Coordinates of N, CA and C in Angstrom, one line a residue:
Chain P
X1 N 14.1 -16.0 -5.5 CA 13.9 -14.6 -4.9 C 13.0 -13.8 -5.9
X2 N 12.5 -12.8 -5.4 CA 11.4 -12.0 -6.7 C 12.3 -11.1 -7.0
X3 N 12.0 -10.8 -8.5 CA 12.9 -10.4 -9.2 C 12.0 -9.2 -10.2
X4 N 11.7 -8.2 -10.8 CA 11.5 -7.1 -11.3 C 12.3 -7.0 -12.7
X5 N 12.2 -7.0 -13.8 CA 13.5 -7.1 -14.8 C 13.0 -6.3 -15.7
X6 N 13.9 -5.2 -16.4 CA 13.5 -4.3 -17.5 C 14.8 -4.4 -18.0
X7 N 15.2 -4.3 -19.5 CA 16.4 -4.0 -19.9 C 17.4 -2.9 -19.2
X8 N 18.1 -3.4 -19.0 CA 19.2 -2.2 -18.8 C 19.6 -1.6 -19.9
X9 N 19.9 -1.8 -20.9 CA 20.1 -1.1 -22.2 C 19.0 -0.2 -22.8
X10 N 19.9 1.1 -23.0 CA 18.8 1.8 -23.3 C 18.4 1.6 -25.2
X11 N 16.9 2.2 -25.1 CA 16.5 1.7 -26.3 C 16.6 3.1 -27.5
X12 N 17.3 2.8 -28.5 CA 17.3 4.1 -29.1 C 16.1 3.7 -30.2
X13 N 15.6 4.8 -30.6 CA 14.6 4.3 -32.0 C 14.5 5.4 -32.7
X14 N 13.9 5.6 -33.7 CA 13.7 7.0 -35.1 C 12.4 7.0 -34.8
X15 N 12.2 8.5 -34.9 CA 10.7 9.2 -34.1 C 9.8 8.8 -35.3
X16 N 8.6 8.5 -34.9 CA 7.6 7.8 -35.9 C 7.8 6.6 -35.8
X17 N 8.7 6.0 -34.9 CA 8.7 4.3 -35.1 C 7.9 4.1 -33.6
X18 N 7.7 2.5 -33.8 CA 7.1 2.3 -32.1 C 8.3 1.5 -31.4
X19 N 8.1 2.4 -30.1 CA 8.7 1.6 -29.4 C 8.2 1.0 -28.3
X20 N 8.9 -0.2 -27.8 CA 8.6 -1.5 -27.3 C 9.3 -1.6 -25.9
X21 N 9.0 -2.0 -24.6 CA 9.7 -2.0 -23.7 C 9.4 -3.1 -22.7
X22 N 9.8 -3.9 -22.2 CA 9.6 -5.2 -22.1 C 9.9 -5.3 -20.1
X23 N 8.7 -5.7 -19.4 CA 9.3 -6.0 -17.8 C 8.8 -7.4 -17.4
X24 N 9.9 -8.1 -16.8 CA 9.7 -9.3 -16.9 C 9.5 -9.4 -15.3
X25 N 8.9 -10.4 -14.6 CA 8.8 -10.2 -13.2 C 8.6 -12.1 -13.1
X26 N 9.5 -12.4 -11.5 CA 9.4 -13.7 -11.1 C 9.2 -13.9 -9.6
X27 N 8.5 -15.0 -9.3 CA 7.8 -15.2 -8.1 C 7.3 -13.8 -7.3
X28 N 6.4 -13.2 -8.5 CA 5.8 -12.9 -7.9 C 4.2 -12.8 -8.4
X29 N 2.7 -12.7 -7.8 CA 1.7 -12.7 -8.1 C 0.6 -11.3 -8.0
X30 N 1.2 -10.6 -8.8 CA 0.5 -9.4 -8.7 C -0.4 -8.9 -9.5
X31 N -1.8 -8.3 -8.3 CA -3.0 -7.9 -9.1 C -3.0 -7.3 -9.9
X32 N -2.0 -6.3 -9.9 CA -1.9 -5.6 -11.1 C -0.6 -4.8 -11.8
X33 N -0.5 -3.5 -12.6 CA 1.4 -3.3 -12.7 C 0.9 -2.1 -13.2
X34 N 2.2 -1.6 -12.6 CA 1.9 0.2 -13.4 C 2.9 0.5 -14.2
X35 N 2.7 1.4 -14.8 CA 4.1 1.9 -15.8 C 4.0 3.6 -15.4
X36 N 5.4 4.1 -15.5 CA 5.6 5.4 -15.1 C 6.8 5.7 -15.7
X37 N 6.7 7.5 -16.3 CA 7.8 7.6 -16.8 C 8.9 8.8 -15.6
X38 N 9.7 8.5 -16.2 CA 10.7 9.1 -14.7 C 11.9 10.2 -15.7
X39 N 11.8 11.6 -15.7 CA 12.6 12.4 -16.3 C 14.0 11.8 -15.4
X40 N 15.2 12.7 -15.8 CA 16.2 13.0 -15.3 C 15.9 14.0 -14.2
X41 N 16.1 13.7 -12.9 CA 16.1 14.5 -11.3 C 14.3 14.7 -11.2
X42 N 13.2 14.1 -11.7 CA 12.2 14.0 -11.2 C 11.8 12.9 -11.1
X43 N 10.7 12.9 -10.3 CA 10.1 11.9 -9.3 C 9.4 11.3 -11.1
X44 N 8.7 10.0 -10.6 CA 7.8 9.9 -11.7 C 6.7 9.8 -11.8
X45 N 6.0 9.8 -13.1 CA 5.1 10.0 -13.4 C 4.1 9.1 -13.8
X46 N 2.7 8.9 -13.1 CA 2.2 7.8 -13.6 C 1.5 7.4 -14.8
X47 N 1.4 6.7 -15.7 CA 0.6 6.6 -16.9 C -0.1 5.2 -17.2
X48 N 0.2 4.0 -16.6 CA -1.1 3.0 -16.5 C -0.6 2.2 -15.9
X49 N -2.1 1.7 -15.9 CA -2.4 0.4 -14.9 C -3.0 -0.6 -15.2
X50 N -3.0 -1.8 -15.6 CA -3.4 -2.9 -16.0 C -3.5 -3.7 -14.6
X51 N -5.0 -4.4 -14.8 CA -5.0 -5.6 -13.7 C -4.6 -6.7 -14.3
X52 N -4.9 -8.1 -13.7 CA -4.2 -9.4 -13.6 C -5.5 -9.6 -14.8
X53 N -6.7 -9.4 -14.5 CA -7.5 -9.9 -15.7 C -7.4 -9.2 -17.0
X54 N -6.9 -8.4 -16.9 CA -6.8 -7.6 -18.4 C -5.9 -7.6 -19.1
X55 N -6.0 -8.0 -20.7 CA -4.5 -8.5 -21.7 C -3.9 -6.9 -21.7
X56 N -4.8 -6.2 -21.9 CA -4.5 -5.3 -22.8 C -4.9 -3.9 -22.5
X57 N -4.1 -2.8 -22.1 CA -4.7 -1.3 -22.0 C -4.1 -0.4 -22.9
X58 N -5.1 0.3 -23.4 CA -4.8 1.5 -24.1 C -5.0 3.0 -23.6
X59 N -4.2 4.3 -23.9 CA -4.3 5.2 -23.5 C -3.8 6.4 -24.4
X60 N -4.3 6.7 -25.5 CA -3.4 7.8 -26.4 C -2.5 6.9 -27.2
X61 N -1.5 7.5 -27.5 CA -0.2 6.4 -27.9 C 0.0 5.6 -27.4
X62 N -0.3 5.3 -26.1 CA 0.6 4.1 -25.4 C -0.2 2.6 -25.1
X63 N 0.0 1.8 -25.0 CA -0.6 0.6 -24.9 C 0.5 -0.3 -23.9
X64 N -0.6 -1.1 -23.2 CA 0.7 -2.0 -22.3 C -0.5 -3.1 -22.2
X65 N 0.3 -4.6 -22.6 CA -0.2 -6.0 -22.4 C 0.7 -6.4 -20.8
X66 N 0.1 -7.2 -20.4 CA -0.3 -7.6 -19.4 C -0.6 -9.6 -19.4
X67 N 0.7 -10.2 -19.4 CA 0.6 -11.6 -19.7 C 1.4 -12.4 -18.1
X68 N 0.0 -13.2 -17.4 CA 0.2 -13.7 -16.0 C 1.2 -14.5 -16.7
X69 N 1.3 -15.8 -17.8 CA 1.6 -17.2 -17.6 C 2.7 -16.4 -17.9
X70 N 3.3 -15.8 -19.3 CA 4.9 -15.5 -19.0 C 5.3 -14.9 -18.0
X71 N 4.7 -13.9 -17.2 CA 4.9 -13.0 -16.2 C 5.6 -12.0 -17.2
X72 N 5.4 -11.5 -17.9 CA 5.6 -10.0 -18.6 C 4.3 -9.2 -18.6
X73 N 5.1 -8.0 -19.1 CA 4.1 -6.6 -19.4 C 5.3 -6.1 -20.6
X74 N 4.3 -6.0 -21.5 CA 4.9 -4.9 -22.7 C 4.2 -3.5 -22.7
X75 N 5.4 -2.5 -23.3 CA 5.1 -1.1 -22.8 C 4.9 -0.9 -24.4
X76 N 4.1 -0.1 -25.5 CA 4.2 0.4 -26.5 C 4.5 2.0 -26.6
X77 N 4.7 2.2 -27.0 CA 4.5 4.0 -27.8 C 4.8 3.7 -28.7
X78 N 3.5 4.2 -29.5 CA 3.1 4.5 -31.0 C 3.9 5.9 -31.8
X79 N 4.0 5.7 -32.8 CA 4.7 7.2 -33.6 C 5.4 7.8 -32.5
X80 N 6.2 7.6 -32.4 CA 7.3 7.7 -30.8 C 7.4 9.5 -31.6
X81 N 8.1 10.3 -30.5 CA 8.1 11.7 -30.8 C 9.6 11.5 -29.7
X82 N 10.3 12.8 -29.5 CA 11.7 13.1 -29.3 C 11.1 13.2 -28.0
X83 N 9.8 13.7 -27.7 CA 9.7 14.4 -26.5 C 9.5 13.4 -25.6
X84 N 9.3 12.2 -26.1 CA 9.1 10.4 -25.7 C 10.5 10.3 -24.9
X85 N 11.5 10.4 -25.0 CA 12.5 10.4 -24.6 C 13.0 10.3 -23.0
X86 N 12.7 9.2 -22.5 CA 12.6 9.0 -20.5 C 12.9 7.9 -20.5
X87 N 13.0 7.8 -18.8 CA 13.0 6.6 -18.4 C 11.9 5.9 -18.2
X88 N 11.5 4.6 -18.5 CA 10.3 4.0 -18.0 C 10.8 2.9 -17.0
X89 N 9.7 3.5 -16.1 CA 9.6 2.0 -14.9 C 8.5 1.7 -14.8
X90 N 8.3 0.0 -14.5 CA 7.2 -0.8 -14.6 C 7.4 -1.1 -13.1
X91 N 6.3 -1.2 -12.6 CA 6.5 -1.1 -10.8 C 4.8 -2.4 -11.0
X92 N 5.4 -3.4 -9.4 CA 4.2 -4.4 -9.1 C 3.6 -3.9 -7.6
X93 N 2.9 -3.9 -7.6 CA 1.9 -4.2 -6.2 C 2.4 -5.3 -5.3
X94 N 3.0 -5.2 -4.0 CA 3.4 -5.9 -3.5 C 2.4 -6.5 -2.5
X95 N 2.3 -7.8 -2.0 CA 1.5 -7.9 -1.3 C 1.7 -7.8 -0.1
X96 N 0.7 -7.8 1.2 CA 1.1 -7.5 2.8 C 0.8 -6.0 3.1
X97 N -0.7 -5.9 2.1 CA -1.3 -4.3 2.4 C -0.3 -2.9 2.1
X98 N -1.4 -2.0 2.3 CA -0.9 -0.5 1.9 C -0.4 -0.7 0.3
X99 N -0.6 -1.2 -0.4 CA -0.6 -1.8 -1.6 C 1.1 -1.1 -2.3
X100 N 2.0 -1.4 -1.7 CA 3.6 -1.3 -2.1 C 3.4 -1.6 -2.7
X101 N 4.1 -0.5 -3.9 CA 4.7 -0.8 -5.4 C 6.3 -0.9 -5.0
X102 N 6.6 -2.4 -6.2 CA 7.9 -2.9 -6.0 C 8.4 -2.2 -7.8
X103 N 9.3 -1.7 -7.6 CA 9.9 -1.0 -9.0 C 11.3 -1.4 -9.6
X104 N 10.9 -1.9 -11.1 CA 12.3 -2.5 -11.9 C 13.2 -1.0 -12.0
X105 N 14.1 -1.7 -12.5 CA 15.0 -0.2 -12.5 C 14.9 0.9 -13.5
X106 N 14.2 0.5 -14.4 CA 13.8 1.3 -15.5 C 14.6 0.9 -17.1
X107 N 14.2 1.3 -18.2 CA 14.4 1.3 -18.9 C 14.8 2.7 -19.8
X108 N 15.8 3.1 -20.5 CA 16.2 4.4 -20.8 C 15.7 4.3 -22.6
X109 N 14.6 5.2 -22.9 CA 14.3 5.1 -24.2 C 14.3 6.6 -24.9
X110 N 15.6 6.4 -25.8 CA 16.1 7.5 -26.2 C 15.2 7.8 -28.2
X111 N 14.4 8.7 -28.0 CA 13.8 8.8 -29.6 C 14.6 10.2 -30.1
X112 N 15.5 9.5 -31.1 CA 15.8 10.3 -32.5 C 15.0 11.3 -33.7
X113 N 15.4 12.5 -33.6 CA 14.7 13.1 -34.8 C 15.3 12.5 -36.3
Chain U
X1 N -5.3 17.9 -10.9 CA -5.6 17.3 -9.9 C -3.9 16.1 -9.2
X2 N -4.5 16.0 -8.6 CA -3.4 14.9 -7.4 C -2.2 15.4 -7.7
X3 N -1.4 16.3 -6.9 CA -0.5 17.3 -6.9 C 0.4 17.0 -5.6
X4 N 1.4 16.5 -5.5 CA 2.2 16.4 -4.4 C 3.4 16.9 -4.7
X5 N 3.9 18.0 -3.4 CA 4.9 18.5 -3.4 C 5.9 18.1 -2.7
X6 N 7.2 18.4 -3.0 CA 8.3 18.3 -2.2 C 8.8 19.5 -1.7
X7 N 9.7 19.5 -0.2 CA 10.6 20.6 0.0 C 11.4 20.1 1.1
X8 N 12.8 20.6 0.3 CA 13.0 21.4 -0.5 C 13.5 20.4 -1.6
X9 N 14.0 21.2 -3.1 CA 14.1 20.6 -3.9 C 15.5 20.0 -4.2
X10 N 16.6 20.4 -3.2 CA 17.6 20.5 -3.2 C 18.6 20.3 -1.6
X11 N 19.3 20.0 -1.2 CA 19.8 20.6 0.5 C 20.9 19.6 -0.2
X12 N 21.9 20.6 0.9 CA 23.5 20.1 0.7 C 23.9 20.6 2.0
X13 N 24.0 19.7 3.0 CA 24.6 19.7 4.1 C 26.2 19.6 4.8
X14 N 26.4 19.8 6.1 CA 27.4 18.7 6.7 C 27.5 17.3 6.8
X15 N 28.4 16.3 7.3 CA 28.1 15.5 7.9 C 27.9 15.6 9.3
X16 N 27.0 15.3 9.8 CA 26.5 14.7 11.2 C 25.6 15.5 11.5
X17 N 24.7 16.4 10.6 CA 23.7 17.3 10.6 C 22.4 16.4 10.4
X18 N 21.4 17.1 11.0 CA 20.1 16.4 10.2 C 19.6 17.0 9.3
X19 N 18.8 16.6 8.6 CA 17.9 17.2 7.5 C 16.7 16.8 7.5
X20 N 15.6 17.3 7.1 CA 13.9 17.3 7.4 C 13.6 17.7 5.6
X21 N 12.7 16.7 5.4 CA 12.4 16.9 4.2 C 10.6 16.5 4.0
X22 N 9.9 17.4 3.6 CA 8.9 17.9 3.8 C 7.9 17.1 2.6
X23 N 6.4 16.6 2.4 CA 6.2 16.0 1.5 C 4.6 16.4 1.7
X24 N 3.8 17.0 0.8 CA 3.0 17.5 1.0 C 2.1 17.1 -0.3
X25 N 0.7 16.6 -0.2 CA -0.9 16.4 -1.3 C -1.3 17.5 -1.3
X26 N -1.6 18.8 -2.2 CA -1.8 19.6 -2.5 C -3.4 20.2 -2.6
X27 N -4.1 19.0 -3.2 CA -5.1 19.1 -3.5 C -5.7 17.8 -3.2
X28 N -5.3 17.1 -2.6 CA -5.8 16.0 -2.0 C -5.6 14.9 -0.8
X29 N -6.5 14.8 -0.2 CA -5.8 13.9 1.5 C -5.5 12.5 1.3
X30 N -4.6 12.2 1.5 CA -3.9 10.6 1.4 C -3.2 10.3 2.6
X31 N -4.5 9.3 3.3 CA -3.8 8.6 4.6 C -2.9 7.8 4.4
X32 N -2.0 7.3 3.2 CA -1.0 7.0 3.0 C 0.2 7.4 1.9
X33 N 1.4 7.5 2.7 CA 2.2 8.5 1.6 C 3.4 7.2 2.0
X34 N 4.3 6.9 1.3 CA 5.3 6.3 0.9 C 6.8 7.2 0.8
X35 N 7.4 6.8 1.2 CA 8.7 7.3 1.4 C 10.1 6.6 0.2
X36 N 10.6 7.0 -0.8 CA 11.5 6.6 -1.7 C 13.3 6.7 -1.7
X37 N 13.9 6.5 -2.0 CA 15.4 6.4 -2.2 C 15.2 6.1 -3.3
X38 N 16.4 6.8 -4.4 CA 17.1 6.4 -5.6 C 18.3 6.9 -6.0
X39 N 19.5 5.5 -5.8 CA 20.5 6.3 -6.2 C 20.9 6.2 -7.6
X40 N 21.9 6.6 -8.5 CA 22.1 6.7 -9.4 C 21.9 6.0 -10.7
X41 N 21.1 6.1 -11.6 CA 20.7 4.7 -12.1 C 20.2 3.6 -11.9
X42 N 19.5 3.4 -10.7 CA 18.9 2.3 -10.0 C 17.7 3.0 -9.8
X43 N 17.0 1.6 -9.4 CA 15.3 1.9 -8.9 C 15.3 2.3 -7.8
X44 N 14.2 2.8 -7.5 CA 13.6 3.8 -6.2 C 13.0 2.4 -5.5
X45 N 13.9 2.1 -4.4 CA 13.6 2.2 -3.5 C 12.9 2.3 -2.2
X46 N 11.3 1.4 -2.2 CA 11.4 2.0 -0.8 C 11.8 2.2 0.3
X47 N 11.8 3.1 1.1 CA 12.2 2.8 2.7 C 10.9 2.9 3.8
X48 N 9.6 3.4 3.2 CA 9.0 3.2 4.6 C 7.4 3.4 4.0
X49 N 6.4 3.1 4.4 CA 5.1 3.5 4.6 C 4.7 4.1 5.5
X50 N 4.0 5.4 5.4 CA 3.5 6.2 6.5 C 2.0 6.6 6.7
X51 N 1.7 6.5 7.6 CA 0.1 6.3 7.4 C -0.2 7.5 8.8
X52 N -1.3 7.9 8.0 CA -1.6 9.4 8.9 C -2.2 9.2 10.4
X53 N -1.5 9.6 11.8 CA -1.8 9.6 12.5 C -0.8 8.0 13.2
X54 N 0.0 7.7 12.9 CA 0.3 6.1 13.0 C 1.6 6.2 12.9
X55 N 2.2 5.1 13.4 CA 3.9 5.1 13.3 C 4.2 4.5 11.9
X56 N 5.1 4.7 11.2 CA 5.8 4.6 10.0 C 6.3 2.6 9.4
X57 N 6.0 2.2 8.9 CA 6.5 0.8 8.6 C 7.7 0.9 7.9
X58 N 8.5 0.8 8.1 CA 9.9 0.2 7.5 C 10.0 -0.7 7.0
X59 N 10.8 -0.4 5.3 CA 11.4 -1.6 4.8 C 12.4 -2.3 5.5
X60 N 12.5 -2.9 5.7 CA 13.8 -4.3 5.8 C 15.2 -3.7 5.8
X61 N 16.0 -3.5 6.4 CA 17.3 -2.9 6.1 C 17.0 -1.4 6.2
X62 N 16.3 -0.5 6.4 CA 16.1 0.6 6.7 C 16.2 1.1 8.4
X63 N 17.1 2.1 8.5 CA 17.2 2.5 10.0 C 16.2 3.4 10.6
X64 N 14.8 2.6 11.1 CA 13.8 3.8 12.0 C 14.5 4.9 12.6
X65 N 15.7 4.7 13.6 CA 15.9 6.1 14.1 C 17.0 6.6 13.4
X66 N 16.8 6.3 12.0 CA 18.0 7.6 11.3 C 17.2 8.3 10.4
X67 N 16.2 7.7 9.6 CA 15.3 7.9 8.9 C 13.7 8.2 9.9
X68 N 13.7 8.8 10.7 CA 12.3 9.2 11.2 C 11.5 10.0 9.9
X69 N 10.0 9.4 10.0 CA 9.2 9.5 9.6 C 7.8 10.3 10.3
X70 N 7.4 11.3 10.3 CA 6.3 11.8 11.1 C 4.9 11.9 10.0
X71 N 3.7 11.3 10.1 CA 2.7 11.4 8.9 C 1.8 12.6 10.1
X72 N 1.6 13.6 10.0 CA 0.7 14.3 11.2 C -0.6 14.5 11.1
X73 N -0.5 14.7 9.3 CA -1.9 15.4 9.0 C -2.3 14.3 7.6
X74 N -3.4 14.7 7.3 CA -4.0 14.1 5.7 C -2.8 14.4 4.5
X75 N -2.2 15.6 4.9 CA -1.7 16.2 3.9 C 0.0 16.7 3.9
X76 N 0.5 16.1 4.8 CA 1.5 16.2 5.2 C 2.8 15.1 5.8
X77 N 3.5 14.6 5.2 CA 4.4 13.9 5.8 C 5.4 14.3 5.9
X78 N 6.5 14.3 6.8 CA 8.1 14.8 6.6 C 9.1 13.5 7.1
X79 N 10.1 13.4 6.7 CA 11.0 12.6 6.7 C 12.3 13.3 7.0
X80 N 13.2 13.0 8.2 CA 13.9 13.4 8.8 C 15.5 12.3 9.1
X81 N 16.5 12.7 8.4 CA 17.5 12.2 7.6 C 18.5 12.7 9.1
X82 N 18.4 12.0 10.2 CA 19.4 12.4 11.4 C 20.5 11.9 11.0
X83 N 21.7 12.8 11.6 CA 23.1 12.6 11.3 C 23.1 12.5 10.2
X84 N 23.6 12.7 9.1 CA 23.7 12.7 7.9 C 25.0 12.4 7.8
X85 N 25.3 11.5 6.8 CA 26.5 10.9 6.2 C 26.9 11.1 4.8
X86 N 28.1 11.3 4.3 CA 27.7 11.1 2.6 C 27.5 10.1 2.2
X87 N 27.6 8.6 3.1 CA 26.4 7.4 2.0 C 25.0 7.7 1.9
X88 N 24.6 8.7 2.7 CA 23.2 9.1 2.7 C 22.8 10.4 1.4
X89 N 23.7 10.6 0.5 CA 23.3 11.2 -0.6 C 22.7 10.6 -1.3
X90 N 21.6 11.4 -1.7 CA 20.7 10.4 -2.5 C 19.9 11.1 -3.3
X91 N 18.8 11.1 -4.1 CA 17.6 11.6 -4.5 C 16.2 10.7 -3.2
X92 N 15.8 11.5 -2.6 CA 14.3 11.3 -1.9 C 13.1 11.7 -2.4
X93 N 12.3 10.5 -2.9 CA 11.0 10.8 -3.5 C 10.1 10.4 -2.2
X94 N 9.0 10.8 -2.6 CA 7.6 10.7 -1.4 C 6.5 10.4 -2.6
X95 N 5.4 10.0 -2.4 CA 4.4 9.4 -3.0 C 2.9 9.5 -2.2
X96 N 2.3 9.9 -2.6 CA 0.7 9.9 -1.8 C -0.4 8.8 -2.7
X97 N -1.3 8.0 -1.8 CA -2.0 7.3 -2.9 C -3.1 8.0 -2.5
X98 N -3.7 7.9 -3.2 CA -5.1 8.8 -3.3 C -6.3 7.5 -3.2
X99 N -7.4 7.6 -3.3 CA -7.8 6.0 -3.0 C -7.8 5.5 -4.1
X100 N -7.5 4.3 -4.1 CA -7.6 3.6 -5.2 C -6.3 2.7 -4.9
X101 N -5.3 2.2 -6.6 CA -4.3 2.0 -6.6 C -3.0 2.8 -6.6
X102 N -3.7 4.0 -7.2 CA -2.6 4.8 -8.0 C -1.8 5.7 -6.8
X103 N -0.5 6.0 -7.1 CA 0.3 6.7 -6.3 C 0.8 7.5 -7.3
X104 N 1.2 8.9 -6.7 CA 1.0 10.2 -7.1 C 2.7 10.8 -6.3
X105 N 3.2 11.1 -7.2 CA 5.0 11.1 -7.2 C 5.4 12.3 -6.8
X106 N 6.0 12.9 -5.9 CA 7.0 14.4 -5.5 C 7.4 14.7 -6.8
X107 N 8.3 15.8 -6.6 CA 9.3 15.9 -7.8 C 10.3 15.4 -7.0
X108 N 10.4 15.0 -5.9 CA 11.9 14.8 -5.4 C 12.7 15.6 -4.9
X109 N 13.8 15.4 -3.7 CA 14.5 16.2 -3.4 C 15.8 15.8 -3.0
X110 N 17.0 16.2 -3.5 CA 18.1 15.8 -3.7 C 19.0 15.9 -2.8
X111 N 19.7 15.5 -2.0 CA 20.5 15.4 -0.7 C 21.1 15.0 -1.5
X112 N 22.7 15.7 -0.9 CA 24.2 15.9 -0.7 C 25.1 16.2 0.5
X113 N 25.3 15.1 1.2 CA 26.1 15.4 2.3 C 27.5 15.4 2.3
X114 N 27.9 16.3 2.9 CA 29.8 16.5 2.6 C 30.8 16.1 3.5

């Protein structure tokens, strides 16, 4: 069955460190993957998008690789800040048009002062 | 830019009431807007695609006539929560894609049925 996978454990880290957030995805083949951060009682928000051909995107702090053979995506934030502090969901393009995003359940990354 | 609203932000009902929840592109027309569920700690959920001027696609296990879906305009979809139950509490997000890939997120709006 296809499967979407982010830690369920949330990630605590010390502000200035990077943090790292890991989505693992099976049987499935998708063009591309987004990452979004999702407050407490808001919708979320989008911040990138990597295609199938690209290792690697950068945006400000944040960077996300993009690896077909393991089927992962790693999420970065550089010099993480308190205000870093969300949920992230890594969401795939589903195939069968209107381009459905299929969404892991997120990841809870808590940054310490 | 790419600004989608919700309304309302909040409703707390009876049970066996409907509720209409409103999902609106502010600054931009998207012939397709997406319909969300998320309950507590879990992922969002879709339940439906809606495409302007067209009937609504349903996810798999989602009820067409409890969840009606109306797309009318470029800029407008509403979603309509008949009879209302308290398994039907939830958080409802909406989504508009704009062209391209990207989808563009409500703030959400939170049902509580009693």
């Amino acid at each position: 069955s296809q499967k979407i996978e982010q830690n369920s454990e949330a990630l605590n880290i010390q502000e200035g460190k990077t943090a790292t957030l890991t989505c693992n995805y099976t049987n499935y083949s998708p063009a591309y993957l987004q990452w979004y951060r999702q407050d407490p009682g808001r919708g979320p928000v989008f911040l990138l998008l990597i295609r199938e051909n690209e290792k690697e995107k950068r945006k400000e702090r944040l960077k996300v690789t993009f690896d077909t053979t393991l089927k992962q995506s790693l999420f970065h934030i550089t010099a993480s800040q308190p205000a870093d502090s969300a949920t992230y969901l890594c969401a795939l393009v589903s195939s069968g048009g209107y381009n459905k995003l299929i969404f892991g359940a997120g990841t809870r990354l808590a940054v310490h002062p | 830019g790419a600004v989608v609203s919700q309304h309302p932000s909040w409703v707390i009902c009876k049970s066996g009431t409907s509720v209409k929840i409103e999902c609106r592109s502010l600054d931009f027309q998207a012939t397709t807007m997406f319909w969300y569920r998320q309950f507590p700690k879990q992922s969002l959920m879709l339940m439906a695609t809606s495409n302007e001027g067209s009937k609504a696609t349903y996810e798999q296990g989602v009820e067409k006539d409890k969840f009606l879906i109306n797309h009318a305009s470029l800029t407008l979809s509403t979603l309509t929560v008949t009879s209302a139950h308290p398994e039907d509490s939830s958080f409802y997000i909406c989504s508009a894609r704009l062209a391209g890939d990207t989808q563009y997120f409500g703030p959400g709006t939170r049902l509580t049925v009693l």
